PDB file of C-alpha atoms in Angstrom:
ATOM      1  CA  UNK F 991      25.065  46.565  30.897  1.00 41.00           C
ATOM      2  CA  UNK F 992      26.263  48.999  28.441  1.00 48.00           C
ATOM      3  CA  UNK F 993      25.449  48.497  24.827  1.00 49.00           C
ATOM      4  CA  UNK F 994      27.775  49.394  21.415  1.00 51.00           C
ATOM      5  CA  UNK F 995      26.837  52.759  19.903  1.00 59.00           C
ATOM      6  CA  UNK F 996      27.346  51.183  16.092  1.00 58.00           C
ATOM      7  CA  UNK F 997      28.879  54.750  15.134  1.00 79.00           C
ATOM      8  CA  UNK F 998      31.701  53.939  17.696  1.00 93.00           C
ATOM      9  CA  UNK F 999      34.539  52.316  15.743  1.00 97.00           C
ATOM     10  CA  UNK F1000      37.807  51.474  16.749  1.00 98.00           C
ATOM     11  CA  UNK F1001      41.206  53.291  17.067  1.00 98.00           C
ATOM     12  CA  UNK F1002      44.052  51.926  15.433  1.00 98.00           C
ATOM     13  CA  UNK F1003      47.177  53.334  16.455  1.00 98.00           C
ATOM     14  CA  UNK F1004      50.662  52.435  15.411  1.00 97.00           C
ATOM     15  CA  UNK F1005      52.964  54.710  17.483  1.00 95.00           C
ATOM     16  CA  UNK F1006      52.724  55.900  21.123  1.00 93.00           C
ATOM     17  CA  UNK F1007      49.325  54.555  21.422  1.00 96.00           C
ATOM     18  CA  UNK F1008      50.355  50.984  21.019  1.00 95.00           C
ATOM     19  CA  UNK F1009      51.047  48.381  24.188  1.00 94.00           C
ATOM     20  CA  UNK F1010      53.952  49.301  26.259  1.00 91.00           C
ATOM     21  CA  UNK F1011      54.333  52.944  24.469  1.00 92.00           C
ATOM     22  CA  UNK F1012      54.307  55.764  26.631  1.00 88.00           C
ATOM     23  CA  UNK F1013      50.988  57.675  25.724  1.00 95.00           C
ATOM     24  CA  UNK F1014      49.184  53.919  26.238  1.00 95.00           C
ATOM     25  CA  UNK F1015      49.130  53.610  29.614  1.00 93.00           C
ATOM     26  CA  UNK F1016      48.273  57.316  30.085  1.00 95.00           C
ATOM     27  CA  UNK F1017      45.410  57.303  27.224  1.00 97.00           C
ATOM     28  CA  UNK F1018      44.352  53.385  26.986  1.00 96.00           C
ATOM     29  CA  UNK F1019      44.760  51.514  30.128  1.00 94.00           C
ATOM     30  CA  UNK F1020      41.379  50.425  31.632  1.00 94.00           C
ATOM     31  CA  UNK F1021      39.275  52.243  29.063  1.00 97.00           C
ATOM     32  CA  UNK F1022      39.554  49.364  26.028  1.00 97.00           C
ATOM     33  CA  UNK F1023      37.520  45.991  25.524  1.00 96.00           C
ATOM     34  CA  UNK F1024      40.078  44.866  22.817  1.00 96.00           C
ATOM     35  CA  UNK F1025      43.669  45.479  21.248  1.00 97.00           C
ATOM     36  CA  UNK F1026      44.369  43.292  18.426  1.00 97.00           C
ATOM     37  CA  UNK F1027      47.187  43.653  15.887  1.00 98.00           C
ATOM     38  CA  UNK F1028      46.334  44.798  12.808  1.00 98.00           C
ATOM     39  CA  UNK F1029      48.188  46.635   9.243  1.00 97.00           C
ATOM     40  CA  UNK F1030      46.698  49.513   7.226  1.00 97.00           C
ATOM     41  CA  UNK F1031      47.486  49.635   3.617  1.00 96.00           C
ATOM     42  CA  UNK F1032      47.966  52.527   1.153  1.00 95.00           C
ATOM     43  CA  UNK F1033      49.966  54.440   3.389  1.00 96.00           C
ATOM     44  CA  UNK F1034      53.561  55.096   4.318  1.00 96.00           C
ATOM     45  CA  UNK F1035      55.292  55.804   7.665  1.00 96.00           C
ATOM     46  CA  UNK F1036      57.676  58.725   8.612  1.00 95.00           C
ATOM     47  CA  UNK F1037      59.573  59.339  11.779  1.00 91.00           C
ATOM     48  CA  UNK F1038      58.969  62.429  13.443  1.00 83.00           C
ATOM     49  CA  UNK F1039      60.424  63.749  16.518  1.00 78.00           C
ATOM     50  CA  UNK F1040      59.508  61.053  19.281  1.00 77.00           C
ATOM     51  CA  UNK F1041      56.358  59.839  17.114  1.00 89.00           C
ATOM     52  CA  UNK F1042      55.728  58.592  13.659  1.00 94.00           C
ATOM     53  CA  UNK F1043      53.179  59.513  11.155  1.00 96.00           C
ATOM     54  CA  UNK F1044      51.223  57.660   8.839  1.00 97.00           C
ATOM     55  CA  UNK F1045      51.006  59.121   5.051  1.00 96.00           C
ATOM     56  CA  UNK F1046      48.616  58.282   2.359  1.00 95.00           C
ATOM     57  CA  UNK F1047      50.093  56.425  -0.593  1.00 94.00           C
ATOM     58  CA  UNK F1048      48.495  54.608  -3.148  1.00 91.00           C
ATOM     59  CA  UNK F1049      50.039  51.426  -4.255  1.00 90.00           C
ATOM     60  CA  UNK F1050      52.312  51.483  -0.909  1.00 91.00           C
ATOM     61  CA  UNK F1051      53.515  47.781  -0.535  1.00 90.00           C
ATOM     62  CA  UNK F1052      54.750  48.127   3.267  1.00 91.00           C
ATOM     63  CA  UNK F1053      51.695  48.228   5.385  1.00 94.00           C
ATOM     64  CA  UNK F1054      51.853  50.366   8.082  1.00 97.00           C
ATOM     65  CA  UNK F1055      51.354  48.030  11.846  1.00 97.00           C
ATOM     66  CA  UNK F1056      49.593  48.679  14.844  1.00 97.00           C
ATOM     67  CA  UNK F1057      47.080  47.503  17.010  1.00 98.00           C
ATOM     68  CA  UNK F1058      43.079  47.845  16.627  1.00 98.00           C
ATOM     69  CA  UNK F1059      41.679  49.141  19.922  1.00 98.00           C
ATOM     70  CA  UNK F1060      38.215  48.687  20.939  1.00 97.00           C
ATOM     71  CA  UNK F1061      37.500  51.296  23.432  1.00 97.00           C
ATOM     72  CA  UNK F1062      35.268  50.706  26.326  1.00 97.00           C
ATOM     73  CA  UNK F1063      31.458  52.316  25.433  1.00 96.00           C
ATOM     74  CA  UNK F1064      31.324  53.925  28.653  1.00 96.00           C
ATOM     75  CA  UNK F1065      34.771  55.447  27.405  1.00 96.00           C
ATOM     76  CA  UNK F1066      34.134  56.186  23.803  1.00 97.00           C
ATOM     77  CA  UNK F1067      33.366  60.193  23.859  1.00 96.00           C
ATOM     78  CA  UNK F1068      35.829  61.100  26.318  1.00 97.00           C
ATOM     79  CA  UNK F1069      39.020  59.083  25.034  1.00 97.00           C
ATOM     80  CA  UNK F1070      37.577  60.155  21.198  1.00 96.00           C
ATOM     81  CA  UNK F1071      38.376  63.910  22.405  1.00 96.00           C
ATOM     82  CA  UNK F1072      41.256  63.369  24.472  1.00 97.00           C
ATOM     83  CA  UNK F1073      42.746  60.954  21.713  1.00 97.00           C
ATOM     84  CA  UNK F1074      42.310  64.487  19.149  1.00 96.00           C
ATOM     85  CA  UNK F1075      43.509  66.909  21.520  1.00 96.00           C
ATOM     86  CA  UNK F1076      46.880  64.680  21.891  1.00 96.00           C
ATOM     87  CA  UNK F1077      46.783  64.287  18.371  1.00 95.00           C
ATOM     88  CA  UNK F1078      46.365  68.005  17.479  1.00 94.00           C
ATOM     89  CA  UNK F1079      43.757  67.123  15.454  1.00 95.00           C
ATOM     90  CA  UNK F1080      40.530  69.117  15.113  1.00 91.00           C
ATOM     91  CA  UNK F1081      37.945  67.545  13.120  1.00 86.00           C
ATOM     92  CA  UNK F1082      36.808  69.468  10.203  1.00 85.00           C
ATOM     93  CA  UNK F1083      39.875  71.158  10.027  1.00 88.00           C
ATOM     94  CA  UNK F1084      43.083  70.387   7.896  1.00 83.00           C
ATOM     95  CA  UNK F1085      45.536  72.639   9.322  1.00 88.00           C
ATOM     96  CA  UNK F1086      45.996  70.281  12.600  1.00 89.00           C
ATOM     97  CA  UNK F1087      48.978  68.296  12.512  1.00 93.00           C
ATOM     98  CA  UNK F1088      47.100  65.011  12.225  1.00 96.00           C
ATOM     99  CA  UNK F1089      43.705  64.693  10.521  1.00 96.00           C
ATOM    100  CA  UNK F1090      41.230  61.456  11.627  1.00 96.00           C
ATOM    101  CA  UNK F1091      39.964  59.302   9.362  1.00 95.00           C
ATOM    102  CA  UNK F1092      37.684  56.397   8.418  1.00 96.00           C
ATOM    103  CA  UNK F1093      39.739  53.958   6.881  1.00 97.00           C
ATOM    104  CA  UNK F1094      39.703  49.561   6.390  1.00 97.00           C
ATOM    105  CA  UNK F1095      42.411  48.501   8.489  1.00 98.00           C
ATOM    106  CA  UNK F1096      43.437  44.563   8.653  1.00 98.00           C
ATOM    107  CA  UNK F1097      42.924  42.628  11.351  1.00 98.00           C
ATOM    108  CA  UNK F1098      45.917  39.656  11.435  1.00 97.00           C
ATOM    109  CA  UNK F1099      44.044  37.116  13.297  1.00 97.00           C
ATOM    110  CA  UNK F1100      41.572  36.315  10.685  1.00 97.00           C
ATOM    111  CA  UNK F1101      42.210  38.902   7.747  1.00 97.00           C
ATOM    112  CA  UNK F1102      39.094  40.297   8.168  1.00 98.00           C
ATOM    113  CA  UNK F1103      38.354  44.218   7.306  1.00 98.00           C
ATOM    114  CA  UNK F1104      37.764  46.820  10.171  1.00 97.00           C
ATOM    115  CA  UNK F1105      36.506  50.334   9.480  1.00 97.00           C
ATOM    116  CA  UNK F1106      38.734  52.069  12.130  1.00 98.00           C
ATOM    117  CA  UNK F1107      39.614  55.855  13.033  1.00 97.00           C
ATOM    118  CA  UNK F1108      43.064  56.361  12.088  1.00 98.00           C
ATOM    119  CA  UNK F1109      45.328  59.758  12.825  1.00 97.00           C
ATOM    120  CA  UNK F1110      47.125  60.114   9.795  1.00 97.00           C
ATOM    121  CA  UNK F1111      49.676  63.067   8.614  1.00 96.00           C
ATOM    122  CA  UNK F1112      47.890  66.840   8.427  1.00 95.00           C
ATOM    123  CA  UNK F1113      48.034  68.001   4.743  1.00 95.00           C
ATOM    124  CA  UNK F1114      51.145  70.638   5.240  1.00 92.00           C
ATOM    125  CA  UNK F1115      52.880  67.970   7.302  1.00 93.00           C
ATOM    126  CA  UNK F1116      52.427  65.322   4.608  1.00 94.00           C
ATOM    127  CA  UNK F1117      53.566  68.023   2.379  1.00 93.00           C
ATOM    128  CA  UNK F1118      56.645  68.911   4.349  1.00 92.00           C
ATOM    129  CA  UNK F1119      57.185  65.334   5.347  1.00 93.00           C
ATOM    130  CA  UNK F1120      56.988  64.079   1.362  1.00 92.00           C
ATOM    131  CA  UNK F1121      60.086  66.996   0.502  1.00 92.00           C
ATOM    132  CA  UNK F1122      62.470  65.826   3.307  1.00 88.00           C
ATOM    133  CA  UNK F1123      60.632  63.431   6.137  1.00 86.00           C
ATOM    134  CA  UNK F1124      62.904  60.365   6.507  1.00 90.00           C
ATOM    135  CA  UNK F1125      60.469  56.843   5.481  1.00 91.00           C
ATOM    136  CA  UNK F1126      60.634  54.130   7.760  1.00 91.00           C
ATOM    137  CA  UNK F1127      59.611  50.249   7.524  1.00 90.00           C
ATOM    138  CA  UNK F1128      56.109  49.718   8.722  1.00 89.00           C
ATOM    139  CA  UNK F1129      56.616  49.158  11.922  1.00 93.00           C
ATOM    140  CA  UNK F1130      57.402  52.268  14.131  1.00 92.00           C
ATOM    141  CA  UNK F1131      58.498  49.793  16.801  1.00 90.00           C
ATOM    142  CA  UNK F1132      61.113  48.513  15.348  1.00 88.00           C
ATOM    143  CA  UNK F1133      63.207  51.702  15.220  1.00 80.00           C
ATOM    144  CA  UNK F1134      62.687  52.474  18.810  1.00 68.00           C
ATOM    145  CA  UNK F1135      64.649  50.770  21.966  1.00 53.00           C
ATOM    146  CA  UNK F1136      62.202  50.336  24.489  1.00 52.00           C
ATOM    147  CA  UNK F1137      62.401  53.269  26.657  1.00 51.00           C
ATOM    148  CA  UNK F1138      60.964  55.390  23.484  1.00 51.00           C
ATOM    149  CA  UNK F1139      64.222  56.475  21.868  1.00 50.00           C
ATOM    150  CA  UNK F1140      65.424  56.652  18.349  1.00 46.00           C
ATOM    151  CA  UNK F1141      67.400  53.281  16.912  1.00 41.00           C
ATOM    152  CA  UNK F1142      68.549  54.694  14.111  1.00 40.00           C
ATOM    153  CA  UNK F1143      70.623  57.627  13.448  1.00 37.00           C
ATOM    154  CA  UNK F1144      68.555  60.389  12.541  1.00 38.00           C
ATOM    155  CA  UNK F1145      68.016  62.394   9.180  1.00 33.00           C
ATOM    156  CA  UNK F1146      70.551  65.687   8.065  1.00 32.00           C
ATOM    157  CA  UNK F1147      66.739  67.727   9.589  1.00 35.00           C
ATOM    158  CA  UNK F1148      67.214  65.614  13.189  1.00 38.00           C
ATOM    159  CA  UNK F1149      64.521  63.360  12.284  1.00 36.00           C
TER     160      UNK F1149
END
């Protein structure tokens, strides 16, 4: 039997990484012990090209929604590195184009508060994104049809 490392906390992922996404199956199937839905607060979401991104924003009032995955403990390291090489995200460093982060995230079924990695925005994308990203609802989901394409029409920059 494998025991929890308690420094091992979950993912929570509201874009590709979420059930029935394309990067799930190829990053998450098999390796987790739980994916519950969940909402992270103070931050905004922007559609990028194929993939949203999570910005920090005080006082936001739309949380952003995703799922809270549990990973495996036999799976932890590996999918932790493979999760920040998909992510461009090298920790330490705030030039990648997502940074991870140790934030409370929401779990719905019982409100409770989960310290979870999240992958939000890099600092120059956040920058770039604030000038002329185009916002989105909460829910990354809802502006994609189900094979992973754009709902909506997208922005004057082809976002």
């Amino acid at each position: 039997m494998t025991t929890r490392d308690p420094r091992h906390l979950p993912f929570f992922v509201y874009g590709t990484l979420r059930p029935g996404q394309l990067n799930h199956d190829a990053f998450l199937r098999g390796r987790t012990e739980k994916e519950e839905p969940g909402r992270l607060g103070g931050t905004v979401l922007y559609d990028g090209p194929g993939y949203p991104y999570a910005v920090e924003e005080p006082g936001a009032t739309d949380p952003v929604r995703g799922e809270l995955v549990t990973a495996r403990p036999e799976a932890y390291d590996r999918l932790l590195l493979e999760l920040d090489e998909l992510e461009e995200c090298v920790p330490g460093d705030p030039a990648g184009l997502y940074v991870r982060v140790e934030r409370d995230v929401v779990r719905l079924r019982d409100g409770a508060a989960v310290r979870a990695w999240v992958y939000l925005a890099g600092p120059a994308v956040t920058e770039r994104l604030r000038a002329d990203g185009r916002r989105i609802a909460g829910d990354w989901l809802t502006h994609r049809a189900p094979d992973g394409r754009r709902r909506t029409r997208p922005g004057p920059d082809g976002r």
